[in-house]
Coordinates of C-alpha atoms in Angstrom, one line a residue:
Chain A
M1 CA 14.4 12.7 -48.7
R2 CA 11.6 10.5 -49.6
L3 CA 12.1 6.7 -49.3
N4 CA 10.7 4.5 -52.1
A5 CA 9.4 1.0 -51.8
E6 CA 12.6 -0.5 -53.2
K7 CA 14.7 1.3 -50.5
I8 CA 12.3 0.2 -47.7
K9 CA 12.5 -3.5 -48.9
H10 CA 16.3 -3.3 -48.9
I11 CA 16.5 -1.9 -45.4
A12 CA 14.0 -4.6 -44.2
S13 CA 16.2 -7.3 -45.7
L14 CA 19.2 -5.8 -43.8
A15 CA 17.2 -5.9 -40.6
R16 CA 16.0 -9.5 -41.4
L17 CA 12.4 -8.3 -41.3
S18 CA 9.6 -9.5 -43.5
L19 CA 7.2 -6.8 -44.4
S20 CA 3.6 -6.9 -45.8
D21 CA 2.8 -4.7 -48.8
N22 CA 0.9 -2.4 -46.4
D23 CA 3.9 -2.2 -44.2
V24 CA 6.1 -1.1 -47.1
E25 CA 3.6 1.6 -48.0
D26 CA 3.3 2.8 -44.4
Y27 CA 7.1 2.9 -43.8
C28 CA 7.6 4.9 -47.1
T29 CA 5.4 7.7 -45.7
Q30 CA 6.3 7.4 -42.0
L31 CA 10.0 7.1 -42.2
S32 CA 10.2 9.8 -44.8
E33 CA 8.4 12.1 -42.5
V34 CA 10.8 11.4 -39.7
L35 CA 13.9 11.8 -41.9
E36 CA 12.6 15.1 -43.0
N37 CA 12.8 16.3 -39.4
F38 CA 16.4 15.2 -39.2
E39 CA 17.3 17.7 -41.9
I40 CA 17.6 20.3 -39.1
L41 CA 20.9 18.8 -38.2
N42 CA 22.4 20.1 -41.4
Q43 CA 22.3 23.5 -39.9
V44 CA 24.9 22.5 -37.3
E45 CA 28.6 23.1 -38.1
T46 CA 30.3 19.9 -36.9
S47 CA 33.5 19.6 -39.0
N48 CA 35.7 20.1 -36.0
V49 CA 33.6 18.2 -33.5
E50 CA 34.5 14.7 -32.2
P51 CA 31.6 12.3 -32.2
A52 CA 30.3 11.1 -28.8
T53 CA 29.7 7.4 -28.4
Q54 CA 28.8 7.7 -24.8
S55 CA 28.0 10.3 -22.1
V56 CA 30.6 9.3 -19.5
N57 CA 34.3 9.4 -20.1
L58 CA 35.0 5.7 -19.7
Q59 CA 38.0 4.2 -21.3
N60 CA 38.3 0.4 -21.9
V61 CA 37.2 -1.5 -18.9
F62 CA 39.1 -4.7 -18.3
R63 CA 38.7 -7.5 -15.9
N64 CA 40.7 -10.7 -15.2
D65 CA 39.7 -13.6 -17.3
R66 CA 38.7 -15.9 -14.4
V67 CA 36.7 -19.1 -14.8
R68 CA 33.4 -18.8 -13.0
K69 CA 30.3 -20.9 -12.6
S70 CA 27.9 -20.3 -15.4
Y71 CA 24.3 -21.4 -16.1
S72 CA 23.5 -25.1 -16.6
Q73 CA 22.6 -26.4 -20.0
N74 CA 19.0 -26.9 -18.8
E75 CA 18.8 -23.2 -17.7
V76 CA 20.2 -22.0 -21.0
L77 CA 17.9 -24.1 -23.1
A78 CA 14.8 -23.6 -20.9
N79 CA 13.5 -20.8 -23.2
A80 CA 14.5 -22.4 -26.5
P81 CA 11.7 -22.6 -29.0
R82 CA 13.1 -25.9 -30.3
Q83 CA 15.9 -28.1 -29.0
E84 CA 17.3 -31.5 -29.5
N85 CA 20.2 -33.4 -27.8
N86 CA 21.0 -30.3 -25.6
C87 CA 21.3 -28.1 -28.6
F88 CA 19.2 -25.3 -30.1
K89 CA 17.5 -26.7 -33.1
V90 CA 16.9 -24.8 -36.4
K91 CA 15.9 -25.7 -40.0
V92 CA 18.6 -27.2 -42.2
I93 CA 21.1 -24.5 -43.1
L94 CA 23.1 -26.1 -45.9
Chain B
M1 CA -5.3 -0.5 10.4
D2 CA -6.8 0.3 7.0
K3 CA -5.4 1.8 3.8
L4 CA -1.8 0.8 4.5
Y5 CA -1.4 1.0 0.7
R6 CA -1.7 4.8 0.9
L7 CA 1.5 5.3 2.9
T8 CA 5.0 6.0 1.9
I9 CA 8.1 3.8 2.5
H10 CA 9.4 6.0 5.3
E11 CA 6.0 6.1 7.0
L12 CA 5.6 2.3 6.7
N13 CA 9.1 1.6 7.9
I14 CA 8.3 3.2 11.2
L15 CA 5.1 1.1 11.6
L16 CA 6.9 -2.1 10.6
R17 CA 9.8 -1.5 12.9
K18 CA 7.5 -0.7 15.8
H19 CA 5.8 -4.0 15.0
E20 CA 2.5 -2.1 14.7
I21 CA 2.0 -3.8 11.3
S22 CA 3.5 -6.7 9.6
S23 CA 4.8 -6.9 6.0
V24 CA 2.2 -9.7 5.4
E25 CA -0.6 -7.3 6.4
L26 CA 0.9 -4.5 4.3
T27 CA 1.4 -6.8 1.3
E28 CA -2.2 -8.1 1.6
S29 CA -3.4 -4.5 1.7
V30 CA -1.6 -3.7 -1.5
L31 CA -2.6 -6.9 -3.2
A32 CA -6.2 -6.1 -2.3
R33 CA -5.8 -2.6 -3.8
I34 CA -4.4 -4.2 -7.0
N35 CA -7.4 -6.5 -7.2
E36 CA -9.7 -3.6 -6.7
M37 CA -8.1 -1.3 -9.2
E38 CA -6.7 -3.3 -12.0
N39 CA -9.9 -3.6 -14.0
K40 CA -9.8 0.1 -14.4
I41 CA -6.0 0.9 -14.6
H42 CA -4.4 -2.2 -16.3
A43 CA -1.0 -1.3 -14.9
C44 CA 0.3 -4.8 -14.4
V45 CA 1.3 -7.6 -16.7
T46 CA 2.1 -10.2 -14.1
I47 CA 1.1 -10.3 -10.4
N48 CA 2.5 -13.1 -8.2
E49 CA 0.5 -13.1 -5.0
S50 CA 1.8 -16.3 -3.4
M51 CA 5.5 -15.4 -4.0
A52 CA 4.9 -11.9 -2.7
L53 CA 3.3 -13.2 0.5
K54 CA 6.2 -15.7 1.0
Q55 CA 8.7 -12.8 0.6
A56 CA 6.6 -10.8 3.1
K57 CA 6.8 -13.6 5.7
E58 CA 10.5 -13.7 5.2
A59 CA 10.7 -9.9 5.7
D60 CA 8.7 -10.2 8.9
K61 CA 11.3 -12.6 10.2
R62 CA 14.0 -10.1 9.4
L63 CA 11.9 -7.4 11.1
R64 CA 11.7 -9.5 14.3
N65 CA 15.5 -9.5 14.2
T66 CA 15.4 -5.7 14.1
D67 CA 16.6 -5.4 10.5
S68 CA 17.3 -1.7 10.0
N69 CA 17.0 -1.6 6.2
P70 CA 14.3 0.9 5.3
L71 CA 13.0 -1.2 2.4
V72 CA 12.5 -4.4 4.4
G73 CA 9.0 -5.7 3.9
I74 CA 8.0 -2.9 1.4
P75 CA 5.9 -4.2 -1.6
F76 CA 6.9 -2.9 -5.0
L77 CA 6.5 -3.5 -8.7
I78 CA 9.0 -3.8 -11.5
K79 CA 8.8 -2.6 -15.1
D80 CA 8.6 -5.7 -17.3
I81 CA 11.8 -5.0 -19.0
I82 CA 14.0 -5.8 -16.0
C83 CA 14.8 -9.5 -15.6
T84 CA 13.4 -11.4 -12.7
K85 CA 14.5 -14.9 -12.1
G86 CA 11.5 -17.3 -12.4
I87 CA 9.0 -14.5 -13.2
R88 CA 8.3 -14.0 -16.9
T89 CA 9.8 -10.8 -18.3
T90 CA 7.9 -9.8 -21.5
C91 CA 8.9 -6.3 -22.4
S92 CA 5.1 -6.1 -23.2
S93 CA 6.0 -7.8 -26.4
K94 CA 4.7 -10.9 -28.2
M95 CA 8.3 -11.7 -28.8
L96 CA 9.0 -12.3 -25.1
E97 CA 5.5 -13.2 -24.0
N98 CA 6.7 -16.5 -22.4
F99 CA 10.3 -15.6 -21.6
V100 CA 11.3 -16.6 -18.1
P101 CA 14.8 -15.3 -17.2
P102 CA 17.3 -17.6 -15.6
Y103 CA 18.7 -14.7 -13.5
D104 CA 17.8 -11.5 -11.6
A105 CA 18.9 -8.1 -12.8
T106 CA 21.4 -6.5 -10.3
V107 CA 18.8 -4.0 -9.1
V108 CA 16.4 -6.9 -8.4
K109 CA 19.1 -8.8 -6.6
K110 CA 19.8 -5.7 -4.4
L111 CA 16.1 -5.1 -3.6
K112 CA 15.7 -8.8 -2.7
A113 CA 18.8 -8.6 -0.5
A114 CA 17.1 -5.7 1.2
N115 CA 14.0 -7.9 1.7
A116 CA 11.7 -5.6 -0.3
V117 CA 8.7 -7.6 -1.5
I118 CA 8.2 -8.2 -5.3
L119 CA 4.5 -8.0 -6.3
G120 CA 4.9 -8.4 -10.0
K121 CA 5.7 -6.7 -13.3
T122 CA 4.2 -3.6 -14.9
N123 CA 3.0 -2.8 -18.4
M124 CA 5.0 -0.6 -20.8
D125 CA 5.4 0.4 -24.4
E126 CA 6.8 -2.6 -26.2
F127 CA 10.6 -2.7 -25.6
A128 CA 10.3 0.7 -23.9
M129 CA 9.6 2.4 -27.3
G130 CA 6.8 4.9 -26.8
S131 CA 5.4 7.7 -24.7
S132 CA 2.0 6.5 -23.8
T133 CA 2.1 2.8 -23.0
E134 CA -0.4 2.3 -25.9
H135 CA 2.4 0.4 -27.7
S136 CA 2.1 -2.5 -25.3
A137 CA 1.4 -5.7 -27.3
F138 CA -1.1 -6.7 -24.5
F139 CA -3.3 -3.8 -23.5
A140 CA -3.2 0.0 -22.8
T141 CA -2.7 1.3 -19.3
H142 CA -5.1 4.1 -18.1
N143 CA -4.3 7.2 -16.2
P144 CA -5.8 7.1 -12.7
W145 CA -6.5 10.9 -12.8
D146 CA -8.7 10.5 -15.9
L147 CA -9.3 7.0 -17.2
S148 CA -9.8 8.2 -20.8
R149 CA -6.2 9.5 -20.8
V150 CA -2.8 7.8 -21.1
P151 CA -0.4 7.4 -18.1
G152 CA 2.6 8.4 -20.3
G153 CA 5.3 6.0 -21.2
S154 CA 7.2 4.0 -21.6
S155 CA 7.1 3.2 -17.8
G156 CA 3.3 4.0 -17.8
G157 CA 2.4 0.8 -15.8
S158 CA 4.8 1.7 -13.0
A159 CA 3.7 5.3 -12.8
A160 CA 0.0 4.5 -12.9
A161 CA 0.5 1.8 -10.3
V162 CA 2.2 4.1 -7.8
A163 CA -0.3 6.9 -8.4
T164 CA -3.2 4.4 -7.7
D165 CA -1.4 2.9 -4.7
E166 CA -1.1 -0.5 -6.3
A167 CA 2.5 -0.5 -5.1
I168 CA 4.4 1.5 -2.5
F169 CA 7.0 2.2 -5.2
A170 CA 8.0 0.8 -8.6
L171 CA 11.1 0.6 -10.9
G172 CA 11.0 2.1 -14.3
T173 CA 13.6 2.6 -17.1
D174 CA 14.4 5.9 -18.9
T175 CA 16.0 6.1 -22.3
G176 CA 14.5 9.4 -23.4
G177 CA 12.1 10.3 -20.6
S178 CA 10.4 7.0 -19.9
V179 CA 10.5 7.4 -16.1
R180 CA 10.0 11.2 -15.9
Q181 CA 7.2 11.8 -18.5
P182 CA 4.9 9.2 -17.0
A183 CA 5.8 10.4 -13.5
S184 CA 4.7 13.9 -14.6
F185 CA 1.5 12.6 -16.2
C186 CA 0.5 10.5 -13.2
G187 CA 1.6 13.0 -10.4
V188 CA 4.3 10.9 -8.8
V189 CA 8.1 11.4 -8.3
G190 CA 10.4 9.8 -10.9
L191 CA 14.2 9.9 -11.1
K192 CA 16.4 9.2 -14.0
P193 CA 19.9 8.7 -12.4
S194 CA 23.1 9.7 -14.1
Y195 CA 24.2 7.3 -16.8
G196 CA 26.4 4.8 -15.0
R197 CA 24.9 5.4 -11.5
V198 CA 22.7 2.3 -11.5
S199 CA 23.7 -1.1 -13.0
R200 CA 21.9 -2.0 -16.2
Y201 CA 22.8 -5.7 -15.8
G202 CA 19.6 -7.6 -16.5
L203 CA 17.9 -4.7 -18.1
V204 CA 16.7 -5.8 -21.5
A205 CA 18.7 -3.4 -23.8
F206 CA 16.9 -0.8 -25.9
A207 CA 19.6 1.9 -26.5
S208 CA 22.6 1.0 -24.4
S209 CA 24.3 4.4 -24.3
L210 CA 21.0 6.1 -23.0
D211 CA 19.2 3.5 -20.9
Q212 CA 19.0 3.9 -17.1
I213 CA 16.9 2.3 -14.4
G214 CA 15.1 4.7 -12.0
P215 CA 12.6 4.7 -9.2
L216 CA 8.9 5.9 -9.4
C217 CA 7.6 6.7 -6.0
K218 CA 5.4 8.9 -3.8
D219 CA 7.9 11.5 -2.5
T220 CA 11.5 12.6 -2.5
T221 CA 12.3 10.9 0.8
D222 CA 11.3 7.5 -0.7
C223 CA 13.3 8.3 -3.8
S224 CA 16.4 8.8 -1.8
L225 CA 15.8 5.5 0.1
I226 CA 15.4 3.5 -3.1
M227 CA 18.5 5.1 -4.6
N228 CA 20.5 4.2 -1.5
C229 CA 19.7 0.6 -2.3
I230 CA 20.0 0.4 -6.1
A231 CA 22.9 2.8 -6.9
G232 CA 26.5 1.7 -7.2
H233 CA 29.1 0.1 -9.3
D234 CA 28.5 -3.4 -10.7
K235 CA 31.2 -5.6 -12.1
Q236 CA 28.6 -7.1 -14.4
D237 CA 27.9 -3.7 -16.0
S238 CA 31.1 -2.3 -17.4
T239 CA 29.4 1.1 -18.0
S240 CA 28.5 1.5 -14.3
L241 CA 31.0 3.9 -12.6
P242 CA 33.0 3.0 -9.6
Y243 CA 32.1 6.1 -7.6
P244 CA 31.1 5.8 -4.0
V245 CA 27.4 5.9 -3.3
P246 CA 26.5 8.8 -0.9
D247 CA 23.7 8.5 1.7
Y248 CA 21.0 10.2 -0.4
T249 CA 18.8 10.9 2.7
K250 CA 21.5 13.4 3.8
S251 CA 20.5 15.5 0.8
L252 CA 17.0 16.0 2.2
I253 CA 17.7 19.4 3.7
S254 CA 14.9 21.9 3.3
N255 CA 17.1 24.8 2.2
V256 CA 17.7 26.2 -1.3
K257 CA 19.1 29.6 -0.2
G258 CA 21.8 30.9 -2.5
L259 CA 21.5 28.0 -5.0
K260 CA 21.9 29.2 -8.5
I261 CA 19.2 27.8 -10.8
G262 CA 18.9 28.3 -14.5
I263 CA 15.7 28.3 -16.5
P264 CA 16.5 27.5 -20.2
Q265 CA 14.1 29.3 -22.5
E266 CA 14.3 26.6 -25.2
Y267 CA 12.3 24.2 -23.0
F268 CA 9.3 26.4 -23.0
V269 CA 8.7 25.2 -26.5
E270 CA 6.2 26.0 -29.2
G271 CA 3.1 23.9 -28.7
M272 CA 3.5 23.9 -25.0
Q273 CA 0.1 24.2 -23.2
T274 CA -0.3 27.6 -21.6
D275 CA -1.5 26.1 -18.3
V276 CA 1.6 24.0 -18.1
R277 CA 3.8 27.1 -18.7
T278 CA 2.0 29.1 -16.0
T279 CA 2.0 26.2 -13.5
L280 CA 5.8 25.8 -14.0
E281 CA 6.5 29.5 -13.7
E282 CA 4.6 29.6 -10.4
A283 CA 6.5 26.6 -9.2
I284 CA 9.8 28.2 -10.1
K285 CA 8.7 31.5 -8.4
K286 CA 8.0 29.5 -5.3
I287 CA 11.6 28.2 -5.3
E288 CA 12.8 31.8 -5.9
E289 CA 10.8 32.9 -2.8
M290 CA 12.5 30.2 -0.8
G291 CA 15.8 31.9 -1.5
A292 CA 17.2 30.3 -4.6
D293 CA 18.9 32.6 -7.1
I294 CA 16.9 32.1 -10.4
D295 CA 18.2 33.1 -13.8
W296 CA 15.2 33.2 -16.1
Q297 CA 17.2 34.0 -19.2
V298 CA 19.4 30.9 -19.7
S299 CA 19.9 29.7 -23.3
L300 CA 20.8 26.2 -24.4
P301 CA 20.5 26.6 -28.1
S302 CA 21.4 23.1 -29.1
T303 CA 18.2 21.9 -27.4
R304 CA 16.4 22.2 -30.7
Y305 CA 18.5 19.4 -32.2
A306 CA 18.0 16.9 -29.4
L307 CA 14.9 15.3 -30.8
S308 CA 16.6 14.5 -34.1
V309 CA 19.8 13.3 -32.4
Y310 CA 17.7 11.1 -30.2
Y311 CA 15.6 9.6 -33.0
I312 CA 18.8 8.7 -34.9
L313 CA 20.9 7.4 -32.0
A314 CA 18.2 5.5 -30.0
P315 CA 16.8 3.6 -33.1
S316 CA 20.3 2.8 -34.3
E317 CA 21.3 1.3 -31.0
A318 CA 18.0 -0.5 -30.9
S319 CA 18.4 -2.0 -34.3
A320 CA 21.6 -3.6 -33.2
N321 CA 20.4 -4.6 -29.7
L322 CA 17.2 -6.2 -31.1
A323 CA 19.1 -8.2 -33.7
R324 CA 19.2 -10.9 -31.0
Y325 CA 15.5 -11.8 -31.4
D326 CA 16.1 -14.4 -34.1
G327 CA 13.7 -17.1 -33.0
V328 CA 16.5 -19.5 -32.1
K329 CA 17.6 -19.1 -28.4
Y330 CA 14.5 -17.8 -26.7
G331 CA 11.3 -15.9 -27.4
F332 CA 8.7 -16.2 -30.1
S333 CA 9.6 -18.3 -33.1
E334 CA 7.6 -18.8 -36.3
Q335 CA 8.0 -22.4 -37.4
N336 CA 5.7 -22.5 -40.4
V337 CA 8.6 -21.7 -42.8
D338 CA 11.1 -23.4 -45.1
S339 CA 14.5 -22.0 -44.2
V340 CA 16.4 -20.5 -41.3
I341 CA 16.4 -17.0 -42.8
E342 CA 12.7 -17.1 -43.5
M343 CA 12.2 -18.3 -39.9
T344 CA 14.1 -15.2 -38.6
E345 CA 12.4 -12.8 -40.9
K346 CA 8.9 -14.1 -40.1
T347 CA 9.6 -14.4 -36.4
R348 CA 10.6 -10.7 -36.4
Q349 CA 7.6 -9.7 -38.5
L350 CA 5.1 -11.4 -36.3
G351 CA 6.8 -11.0 -32.9
F352 CA 7.5 -7.3 -33.0
G353 CA 4.8 -4.6 -32.9
P354 CA 4.6 -1.7 -35.4
E355 CA 6.5 0.9 -33.3
V356 CA 9.4 -1.5 -32.6
K357 CA 9.6 -2.4 -36.3
R358 CA 9.5 1.2 -37.3
R359 CA 12.5 2.0 -35.1
I360 CA 14.4 -1.0 -36.2
M361 CA 13.9 0.2 -39.8
L362 CA 14.9 3.7 -38.9
G363 CA 18.0 2.6 -37.1
T364 CA 19.1 0.1 -39.8
Y365 CA 18.7 2.9 -42.3
A366 CA 20.8 5.4 -40.3
L367 CA 23.5 2.8 -39.9
S368 CA 23.5 1.5 -43.5
A369 CA 26.2 2.1 -46.1
G370 CA 26.0 5.5 -47.6
Y371 CA 23.9 7.0 -44.8
Y372 CA 26.1 6.3 -41.7
D373 CA 28.0 9.6 -41.9
A374 CA 25.0 11.7 -42.8
Y375 CA 22.8 10.4 -40.0
Y376 CA 24.5 8.3 -37.3
R377 CA 27.9 10.1 -37.2
K378 CA 26.3 13.5 -37.6
A379 CA 24.0 12.8 -34.6
Q380 CA 27.0 11.6 -32.5
K381 CA 28.8 14.9 -33.2
V382 CA 25.8 17.0 -32.3
R383 CA 25.5 14.8 -29.1
T384 CA 29.0 16.2 -28.2
L385 CA 27.8 19.7 -28.6
I386 CA 24.6 19.1 -26.5
K387 CA 26.8 17.6 -23.8
Q388 CA 29.3 20.4 -23.9
E389 CA 26.5 23.0 -23.5
F390 CA 25.2 21.3 -20.4
D391 CA 28.8 21.0 -19.0
K392 CA 29.2 24.7 -19.5
A393 CA 25.8 25.6 -18.0
F394 CA 26.6 23.5 -14.8
E395 CA 29.8 25.6 -14.3
K396 CA 27.5 28.5 -13.6
Y397 CA 24.3 26.9 -12.2
D398 CA 23.8 24.3 -9.4
A399 CA 20.7 23.1 -11.2
I400 CA 18.5 23.6 -14.2
I401 CA 14.7 23.5 -14.0
T402 CA 12.3 22.9 -16.9
P403 CA 8.9 21.4 -17.5
T404 CA 8.9 17.6 -17.7
S405 CA 6.6 17.5 -20.7
P406 CA 5.0 20.3 -22.8
T407 CA 1.5 18.9 -22.1
I408 CA -0.6 17.2 -19.5
A409 CA -1.6 13.6 -20.1
F410 CA -3.3 13.3 -23.5
K411 CA -6.3 11.2 -24.5
L412 CA -5.9 7.5 -25.3
G413 CA -5.6 7.2 -29.1
E414 CA -5.0 10.9 -29.5
K415 CA -1.4 10.6 -30.8
M416 CA -1.3 7.1 -32.1
G417 CA -1.8 8.2 -35.7
N418 CA 0.7 11.0 -35.5
L419 CA 4.3 9.9 -35.1
M420 CA 6.0 13.3 -34.6
Q421 CA 3.4 14.5 -32.1
M422 CA 4.0 11.4 -30.0
Y423 CA 7.8 11.9 -30.3
L424 CA 7.4 15.5 -29.3
S425 CA 5.9 14.5 -25.9
D426 CA 9.5 13.7 -24.8
V427 CA 11.1 16.9 -26.2
C428 CA 12.0 18.2 -22.7
T429 CA 13.4 14.9 -21.4
L430 CA 15.4 13.6 -24.3
P431 CA 18.4 16.0 -24.0
I432 CA 19.1 14.8 -20.5
N433 CA 19.7 11.2 -21.7
I434 CA 21.8 12.4 -24.5
A435 CA 24.0 14.3 -22.0
G436 CA 23.9 11.5 -19.4
I437 CA 23.0 13.8 -16.6
P438 CA 20.5 13.0 -13.8
A439 CA 17.0 14.5 -13.7
I440 CA 13.9 14.1 -11.6
S441 CA 10.2 14.9 -12.3
I442 CA 8.2 16.0 -9.3
P443 CA 4.6 17.1 -9.0
A444 CA 4.4 20.9 -9.4
G445 CA 0.7 21.6 -9.7
F446 CA -2.4 20.8 -11.8
S447 CA -4.0 21.8 -15.0
N448 CA -7.6 20.8 -15.5
N449 CA -7.3 18.5 -12.5
L450 CA -4.4 16.7 -14.2
P451 CA -0.9 16.7 -12.8
V452 CA 1.9 18.8 -14.1
G453 CA 5.6 17.8 -13.6
M454 CA 8.6 19.9 -12.9
Q455 CA 12.0 18.6 -14.1
I456 CA 15.1 19.4 -12.1
M457 CA 18.5 18.4 -13.4
A458 CA 22.1 18.7 -12.2
K459 CA 25.5 17.8 -13.4
P460 CA 26.5 14.1 -13.6
F461 CA 26.5 12.2 -10.3
N462 CA 25.0 15.1 -8.4
E463 CA 21.7 13.4 -7.6
E464 CA 22.1 15.0 -4.2
M465 CA 21.5 18.5 -5.6
I466 CA 18.4 17.4 -7.4
L467 CA 17.0 15.7 -4.3
R468 CA 17.7 18.7 -2.1
I469 CA 15.8 21.1 -4.4
A470 CA 13.0 18.6 -4.9
F471 CA 12.7 17.9 -1.1
A472 CA 12.7 21.7 -0.3
Y473 CA 9.9 22.3 -2.8
E474 CA 8.0 19.3 -1.6
Q475 CA 8.1 20.7 2.0
A476 CA 6.7 24.0 0.8
T477 CA 3.8 22.5 -1.2
D478 CA 1.4 19.6 -1.0
W479 CA 1.0 18.6 -4.7
H480 CA 2.7 15.2 -4.0
M481 CA 0.1 14.4 -1.3
R482 CA -2.9 14.7 -3.7
K483 CA -4.4 11.5 -4.8
P484 CA -6.6 10.7 -7.8
N485 CA -10.2 10.3 -6.9
I486 CA -10.7 6.7 -7.9

């Protein structure tokens, strides 16, 4: 299936990704090429097959909810692009 | 004593323990090698000489107290996707160019506790997405066997560094072949452990159901020593399994007599180089001569679907994992914008390179409404079939042997314009991650003076079987001793 520019722009907005016009054009071609290769999977009969979400047979892994020492505010904020009053800072949202 | 950098962990451990050399001398030797070679190889993103020498001094103190740990004082490199406290961890991406983690990954913690010496961090394809290390946002790494060729990827920096003796060993990560394929291209040993064998805590996530950390090293003995240190359950990684860790050096017995080994025809794929095929066949015949019972006619028919399954599942998981790079908490952030959403969208446009964006797009598409069942769910179902096929094969065979990659190292730039050609470079390694089984790549010969790798796999949590066969083959050959003429 060939992806058109509209579709590419929609996916990009879902992925929160700005694209240049060149990108849109490139992805139309490149992603369509890759999707074409995926068609081989239609040859496989899977109606009675359970999907695998992992390769080991782990069930839910629980632990006790214990209070532990965590990172200091300074450590957590050390890589923040912008901060103010010990908070991450972003542009006005509302 | 000169050229200490040439030696293996087990050779150096003897010298260190006899106090014939110190870790400081050894670390200086390796650092000098890095300085001599880096302008040709470009394997490293960050080198921290003063920290390395400080750690080496500490190791020498431990050695004076007759520390028996085999990794004490051994200098190594870490792929730049594994978090190191206080050392920037970039994923070779503009997005994390200045990111300094506040904590160590569990594997790093374990190696520090063993008093191994951290030299620095290695180059890679951005966020581990690629097969040539050309997708690094910083620079391409060169193959020491032929500088005009790629080292493979995504752990290309780690593989090239070990092959050049810029480190005694290195850590890589493997989501679809990223330890084994570069190990094959650079003529070193590379192991992808079973999923759940090594903690992923502190490994920057690419595709969480496929990622594993593994060693790149000079021989199988070193591989077993590193595994002894890094394997095991970790409370901080709920997907690591609580199985006891064996002493992997006990697997190093030079005897394959009576072992049943299968050779699946589907791995000798169309487009495979003739020389690679004949080299592999000779290597397998050697193992047959050594007494293994080889079945040349095994069929794993679902292999042909693995590439598609992988390129649906891995980008889908990546699109979710990489949603965290929003320009707020850490990493690159574009500030020349009017709103929060625009900030996130521009940050991701400018911070990620083309291959990463391509995979985010692909994954987002495969997970989006109306396509989820056709792509993601379908791929998960075929994943079940691929895994079942391996489970069945391992009821009959102790191990399976295939080529690691259909080709030798290709030229820089050769596959950058051809997406599917690049993806096909991992066609023999992807199925292993899908099934979660362990596999090693070891040097098995040369084609046009470039290394060819042999992949040995076994059932989950049977790294011992892999190491046993690899060690036996290594004892009977000298491919792993050959060094690039550089």
